[in-house]
Coordinates of C-alpha atoms in Angstrom, one line a residue:
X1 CA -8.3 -157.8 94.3
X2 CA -9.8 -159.4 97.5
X3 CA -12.1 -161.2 95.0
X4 CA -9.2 -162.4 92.5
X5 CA -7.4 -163.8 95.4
X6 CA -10.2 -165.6 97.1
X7 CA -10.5 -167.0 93.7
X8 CA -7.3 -168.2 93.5
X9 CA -7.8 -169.7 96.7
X10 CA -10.7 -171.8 96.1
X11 CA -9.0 -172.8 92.8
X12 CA -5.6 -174.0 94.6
X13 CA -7.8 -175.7 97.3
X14 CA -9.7 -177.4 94.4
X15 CA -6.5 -178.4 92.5
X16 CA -4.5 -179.4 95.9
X17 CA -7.4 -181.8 96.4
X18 CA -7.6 -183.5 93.4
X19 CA -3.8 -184.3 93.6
X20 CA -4.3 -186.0 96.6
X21 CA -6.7 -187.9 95.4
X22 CA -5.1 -189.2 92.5
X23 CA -2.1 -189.6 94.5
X24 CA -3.5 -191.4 97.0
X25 CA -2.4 -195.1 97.9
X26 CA -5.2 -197.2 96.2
X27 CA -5.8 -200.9 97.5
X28 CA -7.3 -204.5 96.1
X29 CA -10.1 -205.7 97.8
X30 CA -10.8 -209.4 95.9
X31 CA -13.9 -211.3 97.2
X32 CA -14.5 -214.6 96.8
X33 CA -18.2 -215.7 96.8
X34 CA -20.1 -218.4 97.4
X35 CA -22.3 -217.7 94.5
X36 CA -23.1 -218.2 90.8
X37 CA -23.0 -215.3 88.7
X38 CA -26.6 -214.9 87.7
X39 CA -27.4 -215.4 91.2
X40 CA -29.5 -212.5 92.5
X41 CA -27.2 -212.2 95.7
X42 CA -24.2 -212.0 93.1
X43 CA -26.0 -208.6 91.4
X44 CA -26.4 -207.0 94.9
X45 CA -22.3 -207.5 95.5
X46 CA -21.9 -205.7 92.1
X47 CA -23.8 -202.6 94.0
X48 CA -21.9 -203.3 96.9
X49 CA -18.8 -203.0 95.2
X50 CA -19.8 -200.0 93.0
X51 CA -20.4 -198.2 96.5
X52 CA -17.0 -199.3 98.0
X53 CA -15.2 -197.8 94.9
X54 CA -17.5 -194.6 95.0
X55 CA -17.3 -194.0 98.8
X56 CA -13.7 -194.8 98.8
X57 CA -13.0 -192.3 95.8
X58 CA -11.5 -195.0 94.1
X59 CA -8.7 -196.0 96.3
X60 CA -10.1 -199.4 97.0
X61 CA -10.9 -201.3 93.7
X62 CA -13.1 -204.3 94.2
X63 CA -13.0 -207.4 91.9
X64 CA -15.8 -210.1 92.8
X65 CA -15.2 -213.7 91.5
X66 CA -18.1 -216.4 91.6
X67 CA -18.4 -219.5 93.2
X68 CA -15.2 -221.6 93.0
X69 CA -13.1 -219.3 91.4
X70 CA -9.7 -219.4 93.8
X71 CA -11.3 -221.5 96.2
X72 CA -14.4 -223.4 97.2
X73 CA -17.1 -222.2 99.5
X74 CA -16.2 -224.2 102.2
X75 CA -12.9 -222.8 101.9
X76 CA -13.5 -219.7 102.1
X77 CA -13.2 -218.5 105.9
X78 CA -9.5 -220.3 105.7
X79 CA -8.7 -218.2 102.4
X80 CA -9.9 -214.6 103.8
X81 CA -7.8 -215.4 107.2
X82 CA -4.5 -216.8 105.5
X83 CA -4.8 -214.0 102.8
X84 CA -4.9 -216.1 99.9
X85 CA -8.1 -213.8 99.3
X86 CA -8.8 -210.6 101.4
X87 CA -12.3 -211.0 101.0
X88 CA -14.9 -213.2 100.9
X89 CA -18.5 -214.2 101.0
X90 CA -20.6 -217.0 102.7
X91 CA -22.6 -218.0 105.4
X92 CA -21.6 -218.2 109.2
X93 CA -23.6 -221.3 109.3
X94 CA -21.5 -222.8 106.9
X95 CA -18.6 -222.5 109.6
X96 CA -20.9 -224.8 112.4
X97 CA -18.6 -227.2 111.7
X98 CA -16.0 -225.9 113.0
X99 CA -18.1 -224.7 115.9
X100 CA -22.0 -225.0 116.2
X101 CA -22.7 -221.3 117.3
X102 CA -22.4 -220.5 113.8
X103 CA -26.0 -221.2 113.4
X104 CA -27.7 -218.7 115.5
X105 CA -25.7 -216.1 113.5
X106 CA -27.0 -216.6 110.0
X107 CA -29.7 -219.7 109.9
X108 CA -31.2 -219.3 113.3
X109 CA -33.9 -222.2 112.8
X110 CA -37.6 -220.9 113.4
X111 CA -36.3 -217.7 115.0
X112 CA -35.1 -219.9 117.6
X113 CA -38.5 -221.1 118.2
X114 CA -39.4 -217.9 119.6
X115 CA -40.7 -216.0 116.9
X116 CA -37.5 -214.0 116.2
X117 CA -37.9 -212.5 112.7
X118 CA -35.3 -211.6 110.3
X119 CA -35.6 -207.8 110.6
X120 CA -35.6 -208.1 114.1
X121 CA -32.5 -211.0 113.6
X122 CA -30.8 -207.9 111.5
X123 CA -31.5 -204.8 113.9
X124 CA -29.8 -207.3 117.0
X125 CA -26.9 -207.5 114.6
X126 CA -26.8 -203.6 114.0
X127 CA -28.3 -202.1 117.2
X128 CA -27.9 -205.1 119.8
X129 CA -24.9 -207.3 120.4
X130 CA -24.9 -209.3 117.1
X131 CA -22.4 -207.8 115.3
X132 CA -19.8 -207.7 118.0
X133 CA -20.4 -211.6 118.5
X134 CA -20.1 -212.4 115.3
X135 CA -16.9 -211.0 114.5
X136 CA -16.0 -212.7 118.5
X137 CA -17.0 -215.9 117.1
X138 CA -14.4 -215.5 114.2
X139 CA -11.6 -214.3 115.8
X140 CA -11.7 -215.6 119.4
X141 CA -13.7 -218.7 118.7
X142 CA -12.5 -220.0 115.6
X143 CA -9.3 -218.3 115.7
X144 CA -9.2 -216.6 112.2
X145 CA -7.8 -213.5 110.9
X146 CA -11.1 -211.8 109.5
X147 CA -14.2 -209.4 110.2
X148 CA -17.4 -210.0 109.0
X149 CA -20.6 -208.2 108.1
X150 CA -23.7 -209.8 107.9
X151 CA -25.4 -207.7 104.7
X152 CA -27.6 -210.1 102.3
X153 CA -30.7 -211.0 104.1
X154 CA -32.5 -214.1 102.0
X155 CA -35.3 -215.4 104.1
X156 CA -37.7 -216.3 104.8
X157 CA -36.9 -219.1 102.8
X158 CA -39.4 -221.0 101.5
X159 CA -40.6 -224.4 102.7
X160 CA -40.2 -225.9 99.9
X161 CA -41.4 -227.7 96.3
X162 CA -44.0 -230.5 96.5
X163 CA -45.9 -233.0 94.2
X164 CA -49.4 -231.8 95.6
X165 CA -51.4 -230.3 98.5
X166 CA -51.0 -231.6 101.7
X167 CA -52.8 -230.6 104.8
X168 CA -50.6 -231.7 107.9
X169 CA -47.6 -232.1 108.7
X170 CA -48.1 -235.5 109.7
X171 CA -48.5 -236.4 106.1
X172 CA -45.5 -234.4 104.8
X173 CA -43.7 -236.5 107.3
X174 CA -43.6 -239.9 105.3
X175 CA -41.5 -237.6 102.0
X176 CA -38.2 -237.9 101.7
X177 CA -37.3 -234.5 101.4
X178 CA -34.2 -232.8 100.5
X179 CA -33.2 -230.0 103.4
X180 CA -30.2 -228.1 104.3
X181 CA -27.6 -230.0 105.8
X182 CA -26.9 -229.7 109.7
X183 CA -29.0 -228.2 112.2
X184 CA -32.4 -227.1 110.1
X185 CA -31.8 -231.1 109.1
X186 CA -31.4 -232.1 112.7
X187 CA -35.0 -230.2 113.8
X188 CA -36.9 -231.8 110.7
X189 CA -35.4 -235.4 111.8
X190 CA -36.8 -234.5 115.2
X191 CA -40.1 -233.7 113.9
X192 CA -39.9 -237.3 112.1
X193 CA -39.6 -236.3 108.8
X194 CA -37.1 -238.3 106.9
X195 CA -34.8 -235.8 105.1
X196 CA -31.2 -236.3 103.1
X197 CA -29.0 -233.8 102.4
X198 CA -27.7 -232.6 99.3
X199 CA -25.8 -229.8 96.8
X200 CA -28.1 -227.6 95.2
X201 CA -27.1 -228.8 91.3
X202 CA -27.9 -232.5 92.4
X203 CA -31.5 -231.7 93.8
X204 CA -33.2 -231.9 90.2
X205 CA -31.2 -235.1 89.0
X206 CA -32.0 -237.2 92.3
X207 CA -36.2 -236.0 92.0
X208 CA -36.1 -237.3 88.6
X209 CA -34.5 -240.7 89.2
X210 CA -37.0 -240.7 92.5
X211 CA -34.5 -240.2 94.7
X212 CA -36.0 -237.5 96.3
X213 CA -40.0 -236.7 96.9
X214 CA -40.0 -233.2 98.0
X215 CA -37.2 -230.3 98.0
X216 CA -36.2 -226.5 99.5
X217 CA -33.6 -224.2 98.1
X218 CA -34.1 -220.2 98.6
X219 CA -37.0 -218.2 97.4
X220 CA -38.5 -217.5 94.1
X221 CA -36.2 -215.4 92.4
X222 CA -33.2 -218.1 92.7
X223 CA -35.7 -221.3 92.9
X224 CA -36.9 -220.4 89.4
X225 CA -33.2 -220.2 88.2
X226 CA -32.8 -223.6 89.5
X227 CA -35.9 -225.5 87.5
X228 CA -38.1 -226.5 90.1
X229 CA -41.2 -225.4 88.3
X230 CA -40.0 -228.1 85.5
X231 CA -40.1 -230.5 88.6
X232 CA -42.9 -230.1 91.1
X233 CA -46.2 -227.9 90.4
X234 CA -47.1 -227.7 94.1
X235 CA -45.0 -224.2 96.3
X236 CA -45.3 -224.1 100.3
X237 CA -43.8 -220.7 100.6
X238 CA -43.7 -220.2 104.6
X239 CA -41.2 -222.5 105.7
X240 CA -39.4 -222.2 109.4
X241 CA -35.6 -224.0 109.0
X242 CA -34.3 -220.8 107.3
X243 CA -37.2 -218.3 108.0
X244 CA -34.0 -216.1 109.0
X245 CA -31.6 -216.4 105.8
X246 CA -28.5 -214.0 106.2
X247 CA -25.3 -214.3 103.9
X248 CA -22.4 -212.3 105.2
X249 CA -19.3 -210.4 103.4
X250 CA -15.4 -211.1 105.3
X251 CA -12.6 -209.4 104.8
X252 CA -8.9 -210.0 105.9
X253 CA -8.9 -208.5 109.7
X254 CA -5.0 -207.6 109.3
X255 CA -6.2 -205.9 105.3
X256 CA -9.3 -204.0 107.0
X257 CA -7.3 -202.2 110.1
X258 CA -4.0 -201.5 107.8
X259 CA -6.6 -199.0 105.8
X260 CA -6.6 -195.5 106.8
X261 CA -10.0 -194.4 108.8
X262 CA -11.7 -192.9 106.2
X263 CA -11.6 -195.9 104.3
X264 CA -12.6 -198.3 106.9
X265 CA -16.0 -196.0 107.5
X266 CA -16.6 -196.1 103.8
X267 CA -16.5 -200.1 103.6
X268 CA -18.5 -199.8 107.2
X269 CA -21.2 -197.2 105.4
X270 CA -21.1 -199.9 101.8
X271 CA -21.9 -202.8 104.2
X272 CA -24.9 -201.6 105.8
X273 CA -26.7 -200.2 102.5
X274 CA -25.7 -203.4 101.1
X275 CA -28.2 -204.7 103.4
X276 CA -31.1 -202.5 102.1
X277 CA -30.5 -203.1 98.6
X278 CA -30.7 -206.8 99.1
X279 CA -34.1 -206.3 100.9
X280 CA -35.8 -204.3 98.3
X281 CA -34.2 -205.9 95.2
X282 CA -35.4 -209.1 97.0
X283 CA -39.0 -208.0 97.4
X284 CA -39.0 -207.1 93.5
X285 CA -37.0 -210.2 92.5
X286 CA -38.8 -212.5 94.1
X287 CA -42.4 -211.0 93.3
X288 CA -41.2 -211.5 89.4
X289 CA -40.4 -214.7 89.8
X290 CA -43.5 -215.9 91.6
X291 CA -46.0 -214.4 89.6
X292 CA -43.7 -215.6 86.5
X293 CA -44.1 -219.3 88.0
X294 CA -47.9 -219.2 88.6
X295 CA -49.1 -217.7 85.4
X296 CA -46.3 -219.1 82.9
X297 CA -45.6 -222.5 84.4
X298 CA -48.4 -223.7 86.2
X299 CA -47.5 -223.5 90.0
X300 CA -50.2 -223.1 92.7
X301 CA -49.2 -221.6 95.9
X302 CA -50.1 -223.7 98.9
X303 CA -50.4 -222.3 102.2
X304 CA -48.3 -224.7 104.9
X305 CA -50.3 -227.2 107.1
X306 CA -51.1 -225.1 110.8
X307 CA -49.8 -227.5 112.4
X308 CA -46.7 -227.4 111.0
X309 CA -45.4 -224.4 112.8
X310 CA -46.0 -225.4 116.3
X311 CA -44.0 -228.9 115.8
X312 CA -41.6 -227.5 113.8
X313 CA -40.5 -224.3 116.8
X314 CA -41.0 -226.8 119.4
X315 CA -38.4 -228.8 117.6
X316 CA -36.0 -226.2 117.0
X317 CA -35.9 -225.5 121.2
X318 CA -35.3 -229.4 121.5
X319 CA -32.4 -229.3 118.9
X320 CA -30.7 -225.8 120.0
X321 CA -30.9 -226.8 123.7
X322 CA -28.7 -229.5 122.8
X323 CA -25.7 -227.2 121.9
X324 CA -26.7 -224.3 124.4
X325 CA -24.6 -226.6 127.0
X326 CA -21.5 -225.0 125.5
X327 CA -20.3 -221.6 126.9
X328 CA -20.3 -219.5 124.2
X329 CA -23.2 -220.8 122.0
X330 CA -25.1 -220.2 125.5
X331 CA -23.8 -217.0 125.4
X332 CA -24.9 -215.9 121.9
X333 CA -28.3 -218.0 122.4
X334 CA -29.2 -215.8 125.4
X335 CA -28.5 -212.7 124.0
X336 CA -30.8 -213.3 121.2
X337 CA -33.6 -214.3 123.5
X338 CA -33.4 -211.6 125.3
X339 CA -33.5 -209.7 121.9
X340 CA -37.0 -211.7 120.9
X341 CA -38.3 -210.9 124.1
X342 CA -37.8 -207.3 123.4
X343 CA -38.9 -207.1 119.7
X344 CA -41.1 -210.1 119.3
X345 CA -44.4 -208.3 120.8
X346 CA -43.8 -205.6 118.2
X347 CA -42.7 -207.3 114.8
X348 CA -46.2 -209.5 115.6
X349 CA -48.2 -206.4 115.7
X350 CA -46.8 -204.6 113.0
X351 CA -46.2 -207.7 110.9
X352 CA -50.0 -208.2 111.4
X353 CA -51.1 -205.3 110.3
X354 CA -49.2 -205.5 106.8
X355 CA -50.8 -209.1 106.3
X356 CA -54.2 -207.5 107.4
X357 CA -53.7 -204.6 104.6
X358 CA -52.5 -206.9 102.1
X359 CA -55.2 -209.6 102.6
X360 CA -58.1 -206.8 103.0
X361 CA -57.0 -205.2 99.5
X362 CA -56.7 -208.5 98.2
X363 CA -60.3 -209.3 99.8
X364 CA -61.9 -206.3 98.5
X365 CA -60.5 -207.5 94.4
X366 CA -58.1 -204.4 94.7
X367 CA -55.3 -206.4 94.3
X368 CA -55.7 -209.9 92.2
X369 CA -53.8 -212.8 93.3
X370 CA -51.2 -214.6 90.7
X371 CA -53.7 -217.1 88.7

């Protein structure tokens, strides 16, 4: 009897559960992205949004739309904080604009010029003090009504597409060469290299009317998507104006805290694996797409000029000392350096001993470069 009624128990338990599941309040969560649909970044949302439906047992349904759909990227932040969409996706250096600390968030340029790394960029924003300035430079700074999670790691970007080897930076110099706009434009100027800015569909139109010499986008597995292989032959992959590429997920501050706790934690828990699918899907991605490029279209991988990196870093101090006069860009900036004073001795010691196992195996004909 003990037995039948425990039974019953479980059973009743079981049943009571699943009615308040399915009669639980269920919420829209539509995100507008900054991204094309067959944009690698674009599948990693789709998990992202599969896990927020999952964790949430279905009481938050996510639709994604791609780039343009409702509004443009630019508009984006302003569409998230009015509410015309409760989510979004772009990048916080899109928003310098509006106010330059934006930079230092997503597209810090040659880790500052202190050898900050993007794992290293990615643990201050989920271990250090990242995070909570972020979401301060959103809603205190720019004065909108949104949260935001940093959670699709692109870089390093590469340095970019080229019509043959060069070996200084002194040469590279005299391109033109397309780079992003704004401050990674600012640091190549100061370097002397004479770059224009551009959207990414008119970078193959203005190389083939000459426009153009030289050109960056992302990394393989979006730059092959673009045509560049069709374009220039010759691929500098270590580049420094983006070697810290993070795109960042917003949603509607008023939305997020209306949601009961449970839900907030299981959009909190979606964010942060979002972060590790992007870095392994990345690592296969773009490893498909470069060997595709060498052995199918003919692209040799060039190794950047040495000299390169010291010019470039000792730019990007000259160009972020600049803005570090106002309070809270100093603010952020210093935090960071602290951060890279901390981590920096590390990441180069671990860092190097990946590169020495990979260039050793490699070495020893384990491993066979693309050809």
């Amino acid at each position: 009897m003990k037995k039948l009624f425990s039974l019953f128990l479980s059973l009743a338990f079981i049943l009571s559960c699943g009615f308040s599941t399915a009669s639980a309040k269920t919420y829209e969560l539509k995100i507008q992205t900054s991204l094309a649909t067959s944009s690698m970044y674009f599948k990693t949302l789709e998990r992202l949004k599969k896990n927020i439906e999952e964790l949430s047992q279905g009481q938050i349904k996510v639709e994604l739309f791609a780039d343009g759909a409702i509004v443009k990227g630019f508009e984006i932040f302003d569409a998230v904080s009015e509410g015309l969409v409760n989510g979004g996706m772009s990048w916080t250096h899109w928003a310098s604009g509006k106010h330059p600390a934006g930079t230092l968030f997503s597209a810090p340029i040659g880790g500052l010029g202190y050898g900050l790394d993007q794992m290293a960029q990615l643990s201050w924003m989920f271990e250090g003090e990242g995070l909570k300035l972020l979401n301060e430079y959103y809603q205190n700074i720019l004065k909108l009504d949104m949260m935001s999670w940093p959670v699709l790691p692109m870089g390093p970007e590469c340095f970019g597409w080229f019509n043959k080897k060069y070996t200084s930076h002194t040469e590279i110099n005299k391109l033109t060469f397309r780079a992003p706009p704004g401050v990674p434009a600012e640091a190549f100027k100061a370097m002397g290299m004479p770059v224009v800015s551009m959207a990414g569909g008119d970078i193959i139109p203005a190389a083939q009317r000459g426009a153009i010499d030289a050109a960056e986008w992302i990394a393989p597995g979006e730059d092959i998507v673009m045509g560049f292989p069709e374009i220039w032959k010759h691929y500098y992959l270590q580049g420094l104006h983006q070697a810290i590429s993070i795109g960042d997920v917003y949603i509607n501050k008023t939305w997020f805290e209306a949601l009961p706790k449970h839900l907030q934690a299981a959009i909190n828990v979606a964010m942060k694996a979002c972060v590790t699918d992007q870095l392994l899907n990345g690592i296969k991605v773009n490893s498909q797409a470069l060997e595709k490029m060498v052995r199918e279209d003919g692209v040799v991988i060039e190794e950047t000029p040495a000299d390169y990196y010291p010019a470039f870093m000792k730019a990007a101090r000259t160009v972020i000392a600049k803005y570090a006069k106002d309070p809270f860009f100093k603010k952020v900036h210093d935090s960071q350096i602290a951060w890279a004073k901390l981590t920096v001795p590390f990441q180069v010691r671990s860092n190097g001993l990946y590169y020495m196992m990979g260039k050793t195996a490699m070495d020893e004909g384990i491993i066979t470069d693309y050809k």
